[in-house]
PDB file of C-alpha atoms in Angstrom:
ATOM      1  CA  MET P   1       0.199  12.413  10.996  1.00  0.00           C
ATOM      2  CA  SER P   2      -0.884   9.253  13.353  1.00  0.00           C
ATOM      3  CA  THR P   3      -1.833   6.100  11.986  1.00  0.00           C
ATOM      4  CA  PRO P   4      -4.041   3.573  13.589  1.00  0.00           C
ATOM      5  CA  LYS P   5      -2.530  -0.135  13.570  1.00  0.00           C
ATOM      6  CA  GLN P   6      -5.482  -1.252  11.993  1.00  0.00           C
ATOM      7  CA  ASN P   7      -9.385  -0.467  12.287  1.00  0.00           C
ATOM      8  CA  PRO P   8     -10.253   0.181  15.850  1.00  0.00           C
ATOM      9  CA  MET P   9     -13.483   1.901  15.246  1.00  0.00           C
ATOM     10  CA  SER P  10     -14.623  -1.340  13.435  1.00  0.00           C
ATOM     11  CA  TRP P  11     -13.352  -3.471  16.088  1.00  0.00           C
ATOM     12  CA  LYS P  12     -15.178  -1.206  18.708  1.00  0.00           C
ATOM     13  CA  TYR P  13     -18.600  -1.135  16.931  1.00  0.00           C
ATOM     14  CA  CYS P  14     -18.378  -5.044  16.152  1.00  0.00           C
ATOM     15  CA  GLY P  15     -17.456  -5.686  19.407  1.00  0.00           C
ATOM     16  CA  ASN P  16     -20.268  -3.633  20.994  1.00  0.00           C
ATOM     17  CA  GLN P  17     -22.938  -5.167  18.706  1.00  0.00           C
ATOM     18  CA  VAL P  18     -21.590  -8.716  20.011  1.00  0.00           C
ATOM     19  CA  LYS P  19     -22.476  -7.240  23.748  1.00  0.00           C
ATOM     20  CA  ARG P  20     -25.505  -6.074  22.709  1.00  0.00           C
ATOM     21  CA  TRP P  21     -26.834  -9.302  20.927  1.00  0.00           C
ATOM     22  CA  ARG P  22     -25.296 -11.121  23.832  1.00  0.00           C
ATOM     23  CA  GLU P  23     -27.301  -9.413  26.527  1.00  0.00           C
ATOM     24  CA  ARG P  24     -30.549  -8.947  24.519  1.00  0.00           C
ATOM     25  CA  ALA P  25     -30.614 -13.062  23.956  1.00  0.00           C
ATOM     26  CA  GLY P  26     -29.712 -13.524  27.913  1.00  0.00           C
ATOM     27  CA  VAL P  27     -26.615 -15.199  26.921  1.00  0.00           C
ATOM     28  CA  THR P  28     -23.837 -14.626  29.455  1.00  0.00           C
ATOM     29  CA  ARG P  29     -20.195 -13.603  29.027  1.00  0.00           C
ATOM     30  CA  GLU P  30     -18.990 -16.934  30.662  1.00  0.00           C
ATOM     31  CA  GLN P  31     -21.552 -18.820  28.122  1.00  0.00           C
ATOM     32  CA  LEU P  32     -20.035 -16.937  25.169  1.00  0.00           C
ATOM     33  CA  SER P  33     -16.052 -17.819  26.172  1.00  0.00           C
ATOM     34  CA  GLN P  34     -17.188 -21.392  26.595  1.00  0.00           C
ATOM     35  CA  ALA P  35     -18.545 -21.919  23.088  1.00  0.00           C
ATOM     36  CA  ALA P  36     -15.974 -19.869  21.623  1.00  0.00           C
ATOM     37  CA  HIS P  37     -13.241 -21.537  23.698  1.00  0.00           C
ATOM     38  CA  TYR P  38     -11.686 -18.196  24.924  1.00  0.00           C
ATOM     39  CA  ASP P  39     -11.054 -17.177  28.393  1.00  0.00           C
ATOM     40  CA  ILE P  40     -13.643 -14.473  29.752  1.00  0.00           C
ATOM     41  CA  GLU P  41     -11.022 -11.428  29.900  1.00  0.00           C
ATOM     42  CA  SER P  42     -10.419 -12.220  25.790  1.00  0.00           C
ATOM     43  CA  VAL P  43     -14.194 -11.992  25.157  1.00  0.00           C
ATOM     44  CA  ARG P  44     -14.655  -8.994  27.269  1.00  0.00           C
ATOM     45  CA  SER P  45     -11.646  -7.436  25.587  1.00  0.00           C
ATOM     46  CA  MET P  46     -13.148  -8.047  22.004  1.00  0.00           C
ATOM     47  CA  GLU P  47     -16.557  -6.737  23.291  1.00  0.00           C
ATOM     48  CA  ALA P  48     -14.751  -3.777  24.320  1.00  0.00           C
ATOM     49  CA  GLY P  49     -12.873  -3.147  21.092  1.00  0.00           C
ATOM     50  CA  ARG P  50      -9.287  -3.520  22.582  1.00  0.00           C
ATOM     51  CA  ARG P  51      -8.768  -6.718  20.640  1.00  0.00           C
ATOM     52  CA  LYS P  52      -9.948  -7.403  17.258  1.00  0.00           C
ATOM     53  CA  PRO P  53     -13.314  -9.912  17.444  1.00  0.00           C
ATOM     54  CA  SER P  54     -12.298 -13.174  15.988  1.00  0.00           C
ATOM     55  CA  LEU P  55     -14.308 -14.866  13.505  1.00  0.00           C
ATOM     56  CA  LYS P  56     -14.729 -17.775  16.095  1.00  0.00           C
ATOM     57  CA  LEU P  57     -15.954 -15.558  18.609  1.00  0.00           C
ATOM     58  CA  LEU P  58     -18.668 -14.106  15.851  1.00  0.00           C
ATOM     59  CA  GLN P  59     -19.869 -17.562  14.945  1.00  0.00           C
ATOM     60  CA  ALA P  60     -20.140 -18.763  18.663  1.00  0.00           C
ATOM     61  CA  ALA P  61     -22.199 -15.482  19.231  1.00  0.00           C
ATOM     62  CA  ASP P  62     -24.203 -15.793  16.292  1.00  0.00           C
ATOM     63  CA  GLU P  63     -25.343 -19.198  17.111  1.00  0.00           C
ATOM     64  CA  LEU P  64     -25.956 -18.461  20.593  1.00  0.00           C
ATOM     65  CA  CYS P  65     -28.228 -15.283  19.963  1.00  0.00           C
ATOM     66  CA  ASP P  66     -29.987 -17.004  16.811  1.00  0.00           C
ATOM     67  CA  ALA P  67     -28.605 -13.868  15.123  1.00  0.00           C
ATOM     68  CA  LYS P  68     -29.109 -15.932  11.823  1.00  0.00           C
ATOM     69  CA  GLY P  69     -26.270 -14.145  10.252  1.00  0.00           C
ATOM     70  CA  MET P  70     -26.278 -10.958  11.279  1.00  0.00           C
ATOM     71  CA  ILE P  71     -23.335 -10.997  13.722  1.00  0.00           C
ATOM     72  CA  VAL P  72     -20.759 -13.391  11.419  1.00  0.00           C
ATOM     73  CA  GLY P  73     -21.786 -10.644   8.620  1.00  0.00           C
ATOM     74  CA  ALA P  74     -19.365  -8.326  10.537  1.00  0.00           C
ATOM     75  CA  ALA P  75     -16.664 -10.447   9.590  1.00  0.00           C
ATOM     76  CA  ASP P  76     -16.073  -8.736   6.389  1.00  0.00           C
ATOM     77  CA  TYR P  77     -15.870  -5.283   7.958  1.00  0.00           C
ATOM     78  CA  LEU P  78     -12.842  -6.622  10.216  1.00  0.00           C
ATOM     79  CA  ALA P  79     -10.480  -7.459   7.585  1.00  0.00           C
ATOM     80  CA  PRO P  80      -7.456  -5.565   7.544  1.00  0.00           C
ATOM     81  CA  GLU P  81      -7.343  -2.599   5.081  1.00  0.00           C
ATOM     82  CA  LYS P  82      -5.261  -2.950   1.871  1.00  0.00           C
ATOM     83  CA  PHE P  83      -3.480   0.480   2.125  1.00  0.00           C
ATOM     84  CA  SER P  84      -2.108   2.349   5.190  1.00  0.00           C
ATOM     85  CA  SER P  85      -4.262   5.142   6.232  1.00  0.00           C
ATOM     86  CA  TYR P  86      -2.298   7.937   5.366  1.00  0.00           C
ATOM     87  CA  SER P  87      -2.416   6.845   1.659  1.00  0.00           C
ATOM     88  CA  ARG P  88      -5.649   6.231   1.009  1.00  0.00           C
ATOM     89  CA  GLY P  89      -6.285   9.479  -0.135  1.00  0.00           C
ATOM     90  CA  TYR P  90      -3.888   9.103  -2.507  1.00  0.00           C
ATOM     91  CA  THR P  91      -4.763   5.665  -4.143  1.00  0.00           C
ATOM     92  CA  ASP P  92      -8.176   7.002  -4.588  1.00  0.00           C
ATOM     93  CA  ALA P  93      -6.497   9.711  -6.663  1.00  0.00           C
ATOM     94  CA  GLU P  94      -4.100   7.046  -8.564  1.00  0.00           C
ATOM     95  CA  ARG P  95      -6.791   5.029  -9.463  1.00  0.00           C
ATOM     96  CA  GLU P  96      -8.527   7.866 -11.153  1.00  0.00           C
ATOM     97  CA  ALA P  97      -5.736   9.634 -12.688  1.00  0.00           C
ATOM     98  CA  ILE P  98      -5.221  10.360 -16.625  1.00  0.00           C
ATOM     99  CA  ALA P  99      -1.369  10.801 -16.461  1.00  0.00           C
ATOM    100  CA  PHE P 100       1.261   9.872 -13.939  1.00  0.00           C
ATOM    101  CA  HIS P 101       4.755  10.822 -13.207  1.00  0.00           C
ATOM    102  CA  ALA P 102       7.062   9.378 -10.252  1.00  0.00           C
ATOM    103  CA  TYR P 103      10.218   9.763  -8.836  1.00  0.00           C
ATOM    104  CA  SER P 104      11.756   7.192  -6.564  1.00  0.00           C
ATOM    105  CA  ALA P 105      14.448   7.559  -4.313  1.00  0.00           C
ATOM    106  CA  LEU P 106      15.239   4.231  -2.371  1.00  0.00           C
ATOM    107  CA  LEU P 107      12.467   1.724  -3.131  1.00  0.00           C
ATOM    108  CA  ILE P 108      11.368   0.256  -6.555  1.00  0.00           C
ATOM    109  CA  PRO P 109       7.793   2.082  -7.054  1.00  0.00           C
ATOM    110  CA  GLY P 110       4.662   0.198  -5.682  1.00  0.00           C
ATOM    111  CA  LEU P 111       3.507  -0.137  -9.645  1.00  0.00           C
ATOM    112  CA  LEU P 112       6.536  -1.708 -10.710  1.00  0.00           C
ATOM    113  CA  GLN P 113       7.192  -4.271  -7.881  1.00  0.00           C
ATOM    114  CA  THR P 114       7.233  -7.887  -8.112  1.00  0.00           C
ATOM    115  CA  GLU P 115       4.972  -9.575  -5.511  1.00  0.00           C
ATOM    116  CA  GLU P 116       7.941 -11.022  -3.906  1.00  0.00           C
ATOM    117  CA  TYR P 117       9.655  -7.601  -3.577  1.00  0.00           C
ATOM    118  CA  ALA P 118       6.262  -6.323  -2.204  1.00  0.00           C
ATOM    119  CA  ARG P 119       5.836  -9.068   0.369  1.00  0.00           C
ATOM    120  CA  GLU P 120       9.732  -8.711   1.570  1.00  0.00           C
ATOM    121  CA  THR P 121       9.185  -5.259   2.288  1.00  0.00           C
ATOM    122  CA  ILE P 122       5.526  -5.295   3.651  1.00  0.00           C
ATOM    123  CA  SER P 123       6.372  -8.070   6.107  1.00  0.00           C
ATOM    124  CA  ASN P 124       9.519  -6.487   7.146  1.00  0.00           C
ATOM    125  CA  SER P 125       7.447  -3.206   8.281  1.00  0.00           C
ATOM    126  CA  TYR P 126       7.981  -1.673  11.567  1.00  0.00           C
ATOM    127  CA  PRO P 127       6.425  -1.922  13.983  1.00  0.00           C
ATOM    128  CA  PRO P 128       5.441  -5.225  12.907  1.00  0.00           C
ATOM    129  CA  LEU P 129       2.428  -6.219  10.766  1.00  0.00           C
ATOM    130  CA  ASP P 130       0.380  -9.538  11.580  1.00  0.00           C
ATOM    131  CA  ASP P 131       0.128 -12.098   8.758  1.00  0.00           C
ATOM    132  CA  GLU P 132      -3.130 -11.022   7.889  1.00  0.00           C
ATOM    133  CA  THR P 133      -2.642  -7.747   7.384  1.00  0.00           C
ATOM    134  CA  VAL P 134       0.464  -8.600   5.194  1.00  0.00           C
ATOM    135  CA  ALA P 135      -1.419 -10.817   2.821  1.00  0.00           C
ATOM    136  CA  ALA P 136      -4.187  -7.672   2.431  1.00  0.00           C
ATOM    137  CA  ARG P 137      -1.568  -5.026   2.043  1.00  0.00           C
ATOM    138  CA  VAL P 138       0.427  -7.113  -0.952  1.00  0.00           C
ATOM    139  CA  ALA P 139      -2.794  -8.152  -2.500  1.00  0.00           C
ATOM    140  CA  GLY P 140      -3.596  -4.321  -2.559  1.00  0.00           C
ATOM    141  CA  ARG P 141      -0.379  -3.300  -4.129  1.00  0.00           C
ATOM    142  CA  MET P 142      -0.687  -5.973  -6.884  1.00  0.00           C
ATOM    143  CA  GLN P 143      -4.211  -4.822  -7.583  1.00  0.00           C
ATOM    144  CA  ARG P 144      -3.059  -1.332  -8.152  1.00  0.00           C
ATOM    145  CA  GLN P 145      -0.513  -2.541 -10.830  1.00  0.00           C
ATOM    146  CA  GLU P 146      -3.610  -3.527 -12.849  1.00  0.00           C
ATOM    147  CA  ARG P 147      -3.987  -0.372 -14.277  1.00  0.00           C
ATOM    148  CA  LEU P 148      -0.889  -0.457 -16.375  1.00  0.00           C
ATOM    149  CA  ARG P 149      -2.231  -3.087 -18.545  1.00  0.00           C
ATOM    150  CA  SER P 150      -6.085  -2.054 -17.935  1.00  0.00           C
ATOM    151  CA  ARG P 151      -5.479   1.301 -19.108  1.00  0.00           C
ATOM    152  CA  PRO P 152      -3.308   1.523 -21.904  1.00  0.00           C
ATOM    153  CA  THR P 153      -3.965   5.046 -23.004  1.00  0.00           C
ATOM    154  CA  VAL P 154      -2.927   6.497 -19.705  1.00  0.00           C
ATOM    155  CA  PHE P 155       0.835   7.697 -19.790  1.00  0.00           C
ATOM    156  CA  HIS P 156       2.865   6.063 -16.540  1.00  0.00           C
ATOM    157  CA  GLY P 157       6.605   7.414 -16.337  1.00  0.00           C
ATOM    158  CA  PHE P 158       9.040   6.167 -13.657  1.00  0.00           C
ATOM    159  CA  VAL P 159      12.252   7.877 -12.859  1.00  0.00           C
ATOM    160  CA  ILE P 160      14.417   5.349 -10.307  1.00  0.00           C
ATOM    161  CA  HIS P 161      17.648   6.474  -8.572  1.00  0.00           C
ATOM    162  CA  GLU P 162      20.082   4.338  -8.522  1.00  0.00           C
ATOM    163  CA  ALA P 163      20.103   3.514  -4.961  1.00  0.00           C
ATOM    164  CA  ALA P 164      16.762   1.751  -5.118  1.00  0.00           C
ATOM    165  CA  LEU P 165      17.927  -0.105  -7.766  1.00  0.00           C
ATOM    166  CA  LYS P 166      21.134  -1.286  -6.066  1.00  0.00           C
ATOM    167  CA  ALA P 167      19.385  -1.653  -2.560  1.00  0.00           C
ATOM    168  CA  THR P 168      18.642  -5.131  -1.918  1.00  0.00           C
ATOM    169  CA  VAL P 169      15.563  -6.292  -0.552  1.00  0.00           C
ATOM    170  CA  GLY P 170      15.580  -9.896   0.287  1.00  0.00           C
ATOM    171  CA  THR P 171      18.099 -11.748  -1.682  1.00  0.00           C
ATOM    172  CA  LYS P 172      20.295 -11.347  -4.758  1.00  0.00           C
ATOM    173  CA  GLY P 173      17.939 -13.625  -6.601  1.00  0.00           C
ATOM    174  CA  LEU P 174      14.798 -11.604  -5.675  1.00  0.00           C
ATOM    175  CA  MET P 175      16.533  -8.228  -6.940  1.00  0.00           C
ATOM    176  CA  LYS P 176      17.546  -9.917 -10.044  1.00  0.00           C
ATOM    177  CA  ARG P 177      14.026 -11.036 -10.852  1.00  0.00           C
ATOM    178  CA  GLN P 178      12.958  -7.642  -9.923  1.00  0.00           C
ATOM    179  CA  LEU P 179      15.178  -5.796 -12.203  1.00  0.00           C
ATOM    180  CA  ASN P 180      14.206  -8.064 -15.182  1.00  0.00           C
ATOM    181  CA  HIS P 181      10.535  -7.092 -14.235  1.00  0.00           C
ATOM    182  CA  LEU P 182      11.289  -3.705 -14.698  1.00  0.00           C
ATOM    183  CA  LEU P 183      12.599  -4.444 -18.212  1.00  0.00           C
ATOM    184  CA  ASP P 184       9.300  -6.676 -19.079  1.00  0.00           C
ATOM    185  CA  VAL P 185       7.111  -3.858 -17.381  1.00  0.00           C
ATOM    186  CA  GLY P 186       9.105  -0.790 -19.641  1.00  0.00           C
ATOM    187  CA  GLU P 187       8.329  -2.769 -23.159  1.00  0.00           C
ATOM    188  CA  LEU P 188       4.349  -1.629 -22.435  1.00  0.00           C
ATOM    189  CA  ARG P 189       3.740   1.473 -24.696  1.00  0.00           C
ATOM    190  CA  ASN P 190       2.195   3.700 -22.156  1.00  0.00           C
ATOM    191  CA  VAL P 191       5.266   2.930 -19.501  1.00  0.00           C
ATOM    192  CA  SER P 192       8.605   4.466 -19.571  1.00  0.00           C
ATOM    193  CA  ILE P 193      11.135   3.652 -16.893  1.00  0.00           C
ATOM    194  CA  GLN P 194      14.183   6.136 -16.677  1.00  0.00           C
ATOM    195  CA  ALA P 195      17.157   5.289 -14.414  1.00  0.00           C
ATOM    196  CA  LEU P 196      19.250   8.208 -12.368  1.00  0.00           C
ATOM    197  CA  PRO P 197      22.920   7.283 -11.572  1.00  0.00           C
ATOM    198  CA  ILE P 198      24.348   8.330  -8.952  1.00  0.00           C
ATOM    199  CA  ASP P 199      26.847   9.966 -10.575  1.00  0.00           C
ATOM    200  CA  ARG P 200      24.745  12.305 -12.266  1.00  0.00           C
ATOM    201  CA  ALA P 201      21.862  12.860  -9.654  1.00  0.00           C
ATOM    202  CA  ALA P 202      20.327  16.196  -9.879  1.00  0.00           C
ATOM    203  CA  TYR P 203      20.430  18.014  -6.512  1.00  0.00           C
ATOM    204  CA  ALA P 204      16.424  18.169  -6.480  1.00  0.00           C
ATOM    205  CA  ALA P 205      16.474  14.283  -6.341  1.00  0.00           C
ATOM    206  CA  LEU P 206      18.057  14.041  -2.925  1.00  0.00           C
ATOM    207  CA  ASN P 207      15.102  15.799  -1.598  1.00  0.00           C
ATOM    208  CA  GLY P 208      13.021  12.352  -1.740  1.00  0.00           C
ATOM    209  CA  PRO P 209      10.436  10.915  -3.634  1.00  0.00           C
ATOM    210  CA  MET P 210       7.343  12.294  -5.263  1.00  0.00           C
ATOM    211  CA  ILE P 211       4.243  11.592  -7.521  1.00  0.00           C
ATOM    212  CA  LEU P 212       2.558  13.778  -9.923  1.00  0.00           C
ATOM    213  CA  LEU P 213      -1.024  12.959 -11.031  1.00  0.00           C
ATOM    214  CA  GLU P 214      -3.520  14.550 -13.512  1.00  0.00           C
ATOM    215  CA  THR P 215      -7.117  13.878 -12.689  1.00  0.00           C
ATOM    216  CA  PRO P 216      -9.974  13.294 -15.165  1.00  0.00           C
ATOM    217  CA  GLU P 217     -10.845  16.913 -14.663  1.00  0.00           C
ATOM    218  CA  HIS P 218      -7.527  17.974 -15.712  1.00  0.00           C
ATOM    219  CA  GLU P 219      -6.564  18.913 -12.134  1.00  0.00           C
ATOM    220  CA  GLN P 220      -3.080  18.852 -11.037  1.00  0.00           C
ATOM    221  CA  LEU P 221      -1.996  16.828  -8.002  1.00  0.00           C
ATOM    222  CA  ALA P 222       1.449  15.978  -6.353  1.00  0.00           C
ATOM    223  CA  TYR P 223       1.958  13.196  -3.556  1.00  0.00           C
ATOM    224  CA  VAL P 224       5.022  13.099  -1.017  1.00  0.00           C
ATOM    225  CA  GLU P 225       5.713  10.281   1.353  1.00  0.00           C
ATOM    226  CA  GLY P 226       7.863  10.184   4.118  1.00  0.00           C
ATOM    227  CA  GLN P 227       8.316   8.049   7.514  1.00  0.00           C
ATOM    228  CA  ASN P 228       4.544   6.768   7.820  1.00  0.00           C
ATOM    229  CA  THR P 229       3.232   9.904   6.589  1.00  0.00           C
ATOM    230  CA  GLY P 230       1.592  10.884   3.119  1.00  0.00           C
ATOM    231  CA  ILE P 231       0.659  14.425   1.942  1.00  0.00           C
ATOM    232  CA  LEU P 232      -1.565  14.900  -1.305  1.00  0.00           C
ATOM    233  CA  HIS P 233      -1.321  18.470  -2.298  1.00  0.00           C
ATOM    234  CA  SER P 234      -3.673  20.164  -4.688  1.00  0.00           C
ATOM    235  CA  GLU P 235      -2.544  23.646  -4.310  1.00  0.00           C
ATOM    236  CA  PRO P 236      -1.270  24.986  -7.469  1.00  0.00           C
ATOM    237  CA  GLU P 237       1.709  26.802  -5.881  1.00  0.00           C
ATOM    238  CA  ARG P 238       2.965  23.614  -4.427  1.00  0.00           C
ATOM    239  CA  VAL P 239       2.313  21.267  -7.221  1.00  0.00           C
ATOM    240  CA  ASN P 240       3.984  23.460  -9.639  1.00  0.00           C
ATOM    241  CA  LEU P 241       7.381  23.558  -7.341  1.00  0.00           C
ATOM    242  CA  LEU P 242       6.989  20.039  -7.287  1.00  0.00           C
ATOM    243  CA  ALA P 243       6.645  19.711 -10.988  1.00  0.00           C
ATOM    244  CA  GLN P 244       9.417  21.898 -11.507  1.00  0.00           C
ATOM    245  CA  ARG P 245      11.680  19.461  -9.540  1.00  0.00           C
ATOM    246  CA  HIS P 246      10.640  16.346 -11.167  1.00  0.00           C
ATOM    247  CA  GLY P 247      11.188  18.040 -14.483  1.00  0.00           C
ATOM    248  CA  MET P 248      14.792  18.743 -13.510  1.00  0.00           C
ATOM    249  CA  ILE P 249      15.227  15.160 -12.150  1.00  0.00           C
ATOM    250  CA  ARG P 250      13.925  13.821 -15.577  1.00  0.00           C
ATOM    251  CA  THR P 251      16.540  16.080 -17.465  1.00  0.00           C
ATOM    252  CA  GLN P 252      19.597  14.571 -15.393  1.00  0.00           C
ATOM    253  CA  ALA P 253      18.211  10.784 -15.982  1.00  0.00           C
ATOM    254  CA  LEU P 254      19.206   8.462 -18.398  1.00  0.00           C
ATOM    255  CA  SER P 255      17.038   8.014 -21.567  1.00  0.00           C
ATOM    256  CA  ILE P 256      14.737   5.206 -21.913  1.00  0.00           C
ATOM    257  CA  GLU P 257      16.825   3.016 -24.242  1.00  0.00           C
ATOM    258  CA  GLU P 258      20.076   4.044 -22.082  1.00  0.00           C
ATOM    259  CA  SER P 259      18.109   2.950 -18.831  1.00  0.00           C
ATOM    260  CA  LYS P 260      17.247  -0.371 -20.240  1.00  0.00           C
ATOM    261  CA  ALA P 261      20.886  -1.273 -20.813  1.00  0.00           C
ATOM    262  CA  PHE P 262      21.962   0.327 -17.159  1.00  0.00           C
ATOM    263  CA  ILE P 263      19.207  -1.924 -15.767  1.00  0.00           C
ATOM    264  CA  ARG P 264      20.005  -4.986 -17.546  1.00  0.00           C
ATOM    265  CA  ARG P 265      23.402  -4.644 -16.748  1.00  0.00           C
ATOM    266  CA  MET P 266      22.747  -4.290 -12.942  1.00  0.00           C
ATOM    267  CA  ALA P 267      20.733  -7.612 -13.501  1.00  0.00           C
ATOM    268  CA  GLU P 268      23.401  -9.375 -14.964  1.00  0.00           C
ATOM    269  CA  GLU P 269      25.891  -8.559 -12.210  1.00  0.00           C
ATOM    270  CA  LEU P 270      23.960 -10.162  -9.505  1.00  0.00           C
TER     271      LEU P 270
END
């Protein structure tokens, strides 16, 4: 599954509208480029959707074409998406889920990340993301976390492999704060966090992360994510297979209290 860098169709539509307004108003591309302080090729690229139309261009076009805000209004639809394209189906399902169980192999789960941990991982994406997209993705991840407190009757169970707890993201100080954050969130009544030590990892855990969800209609879903791909499964056979694997992983993990001591000890050692 390929993933567009941002929103190319919105760029094309917006750019096309700028061009249509400009031509209807009898404004030349040269006049628009001068008003927006861009060279003509940059304006041509934005009108063609090859380049994201900037707010400066929209404002200049709106004024020159007397569009009365109709062109500038497109700016809201050009904002970067808060979530990668391949995960949007999952985030919709997560938002409505009445039960949540996750196993994370190499990273702290998004619902449990501190803002600085999230920013460190997102800002180091490859290919690199622009600052606006990084800010939007971080904000989206923090917004997702509100469900842990806003929906206290929805259980959230997490199993985190030791590799994810030990992988240094950013500085040791950042990781220390992240581990302490896990201990704080783990005190919520609807959250359980279990650590899976390397020396007792179930073989099923080596196959990678997974998330199990239950919808308000009691449909069982499973989400599996990899390198720039994500698949939300609804087929009972596939979901059941992943649920069995997750169950085996949970049996091998430390208990909740043992996990607290394990994570606390790791934080103290940093």
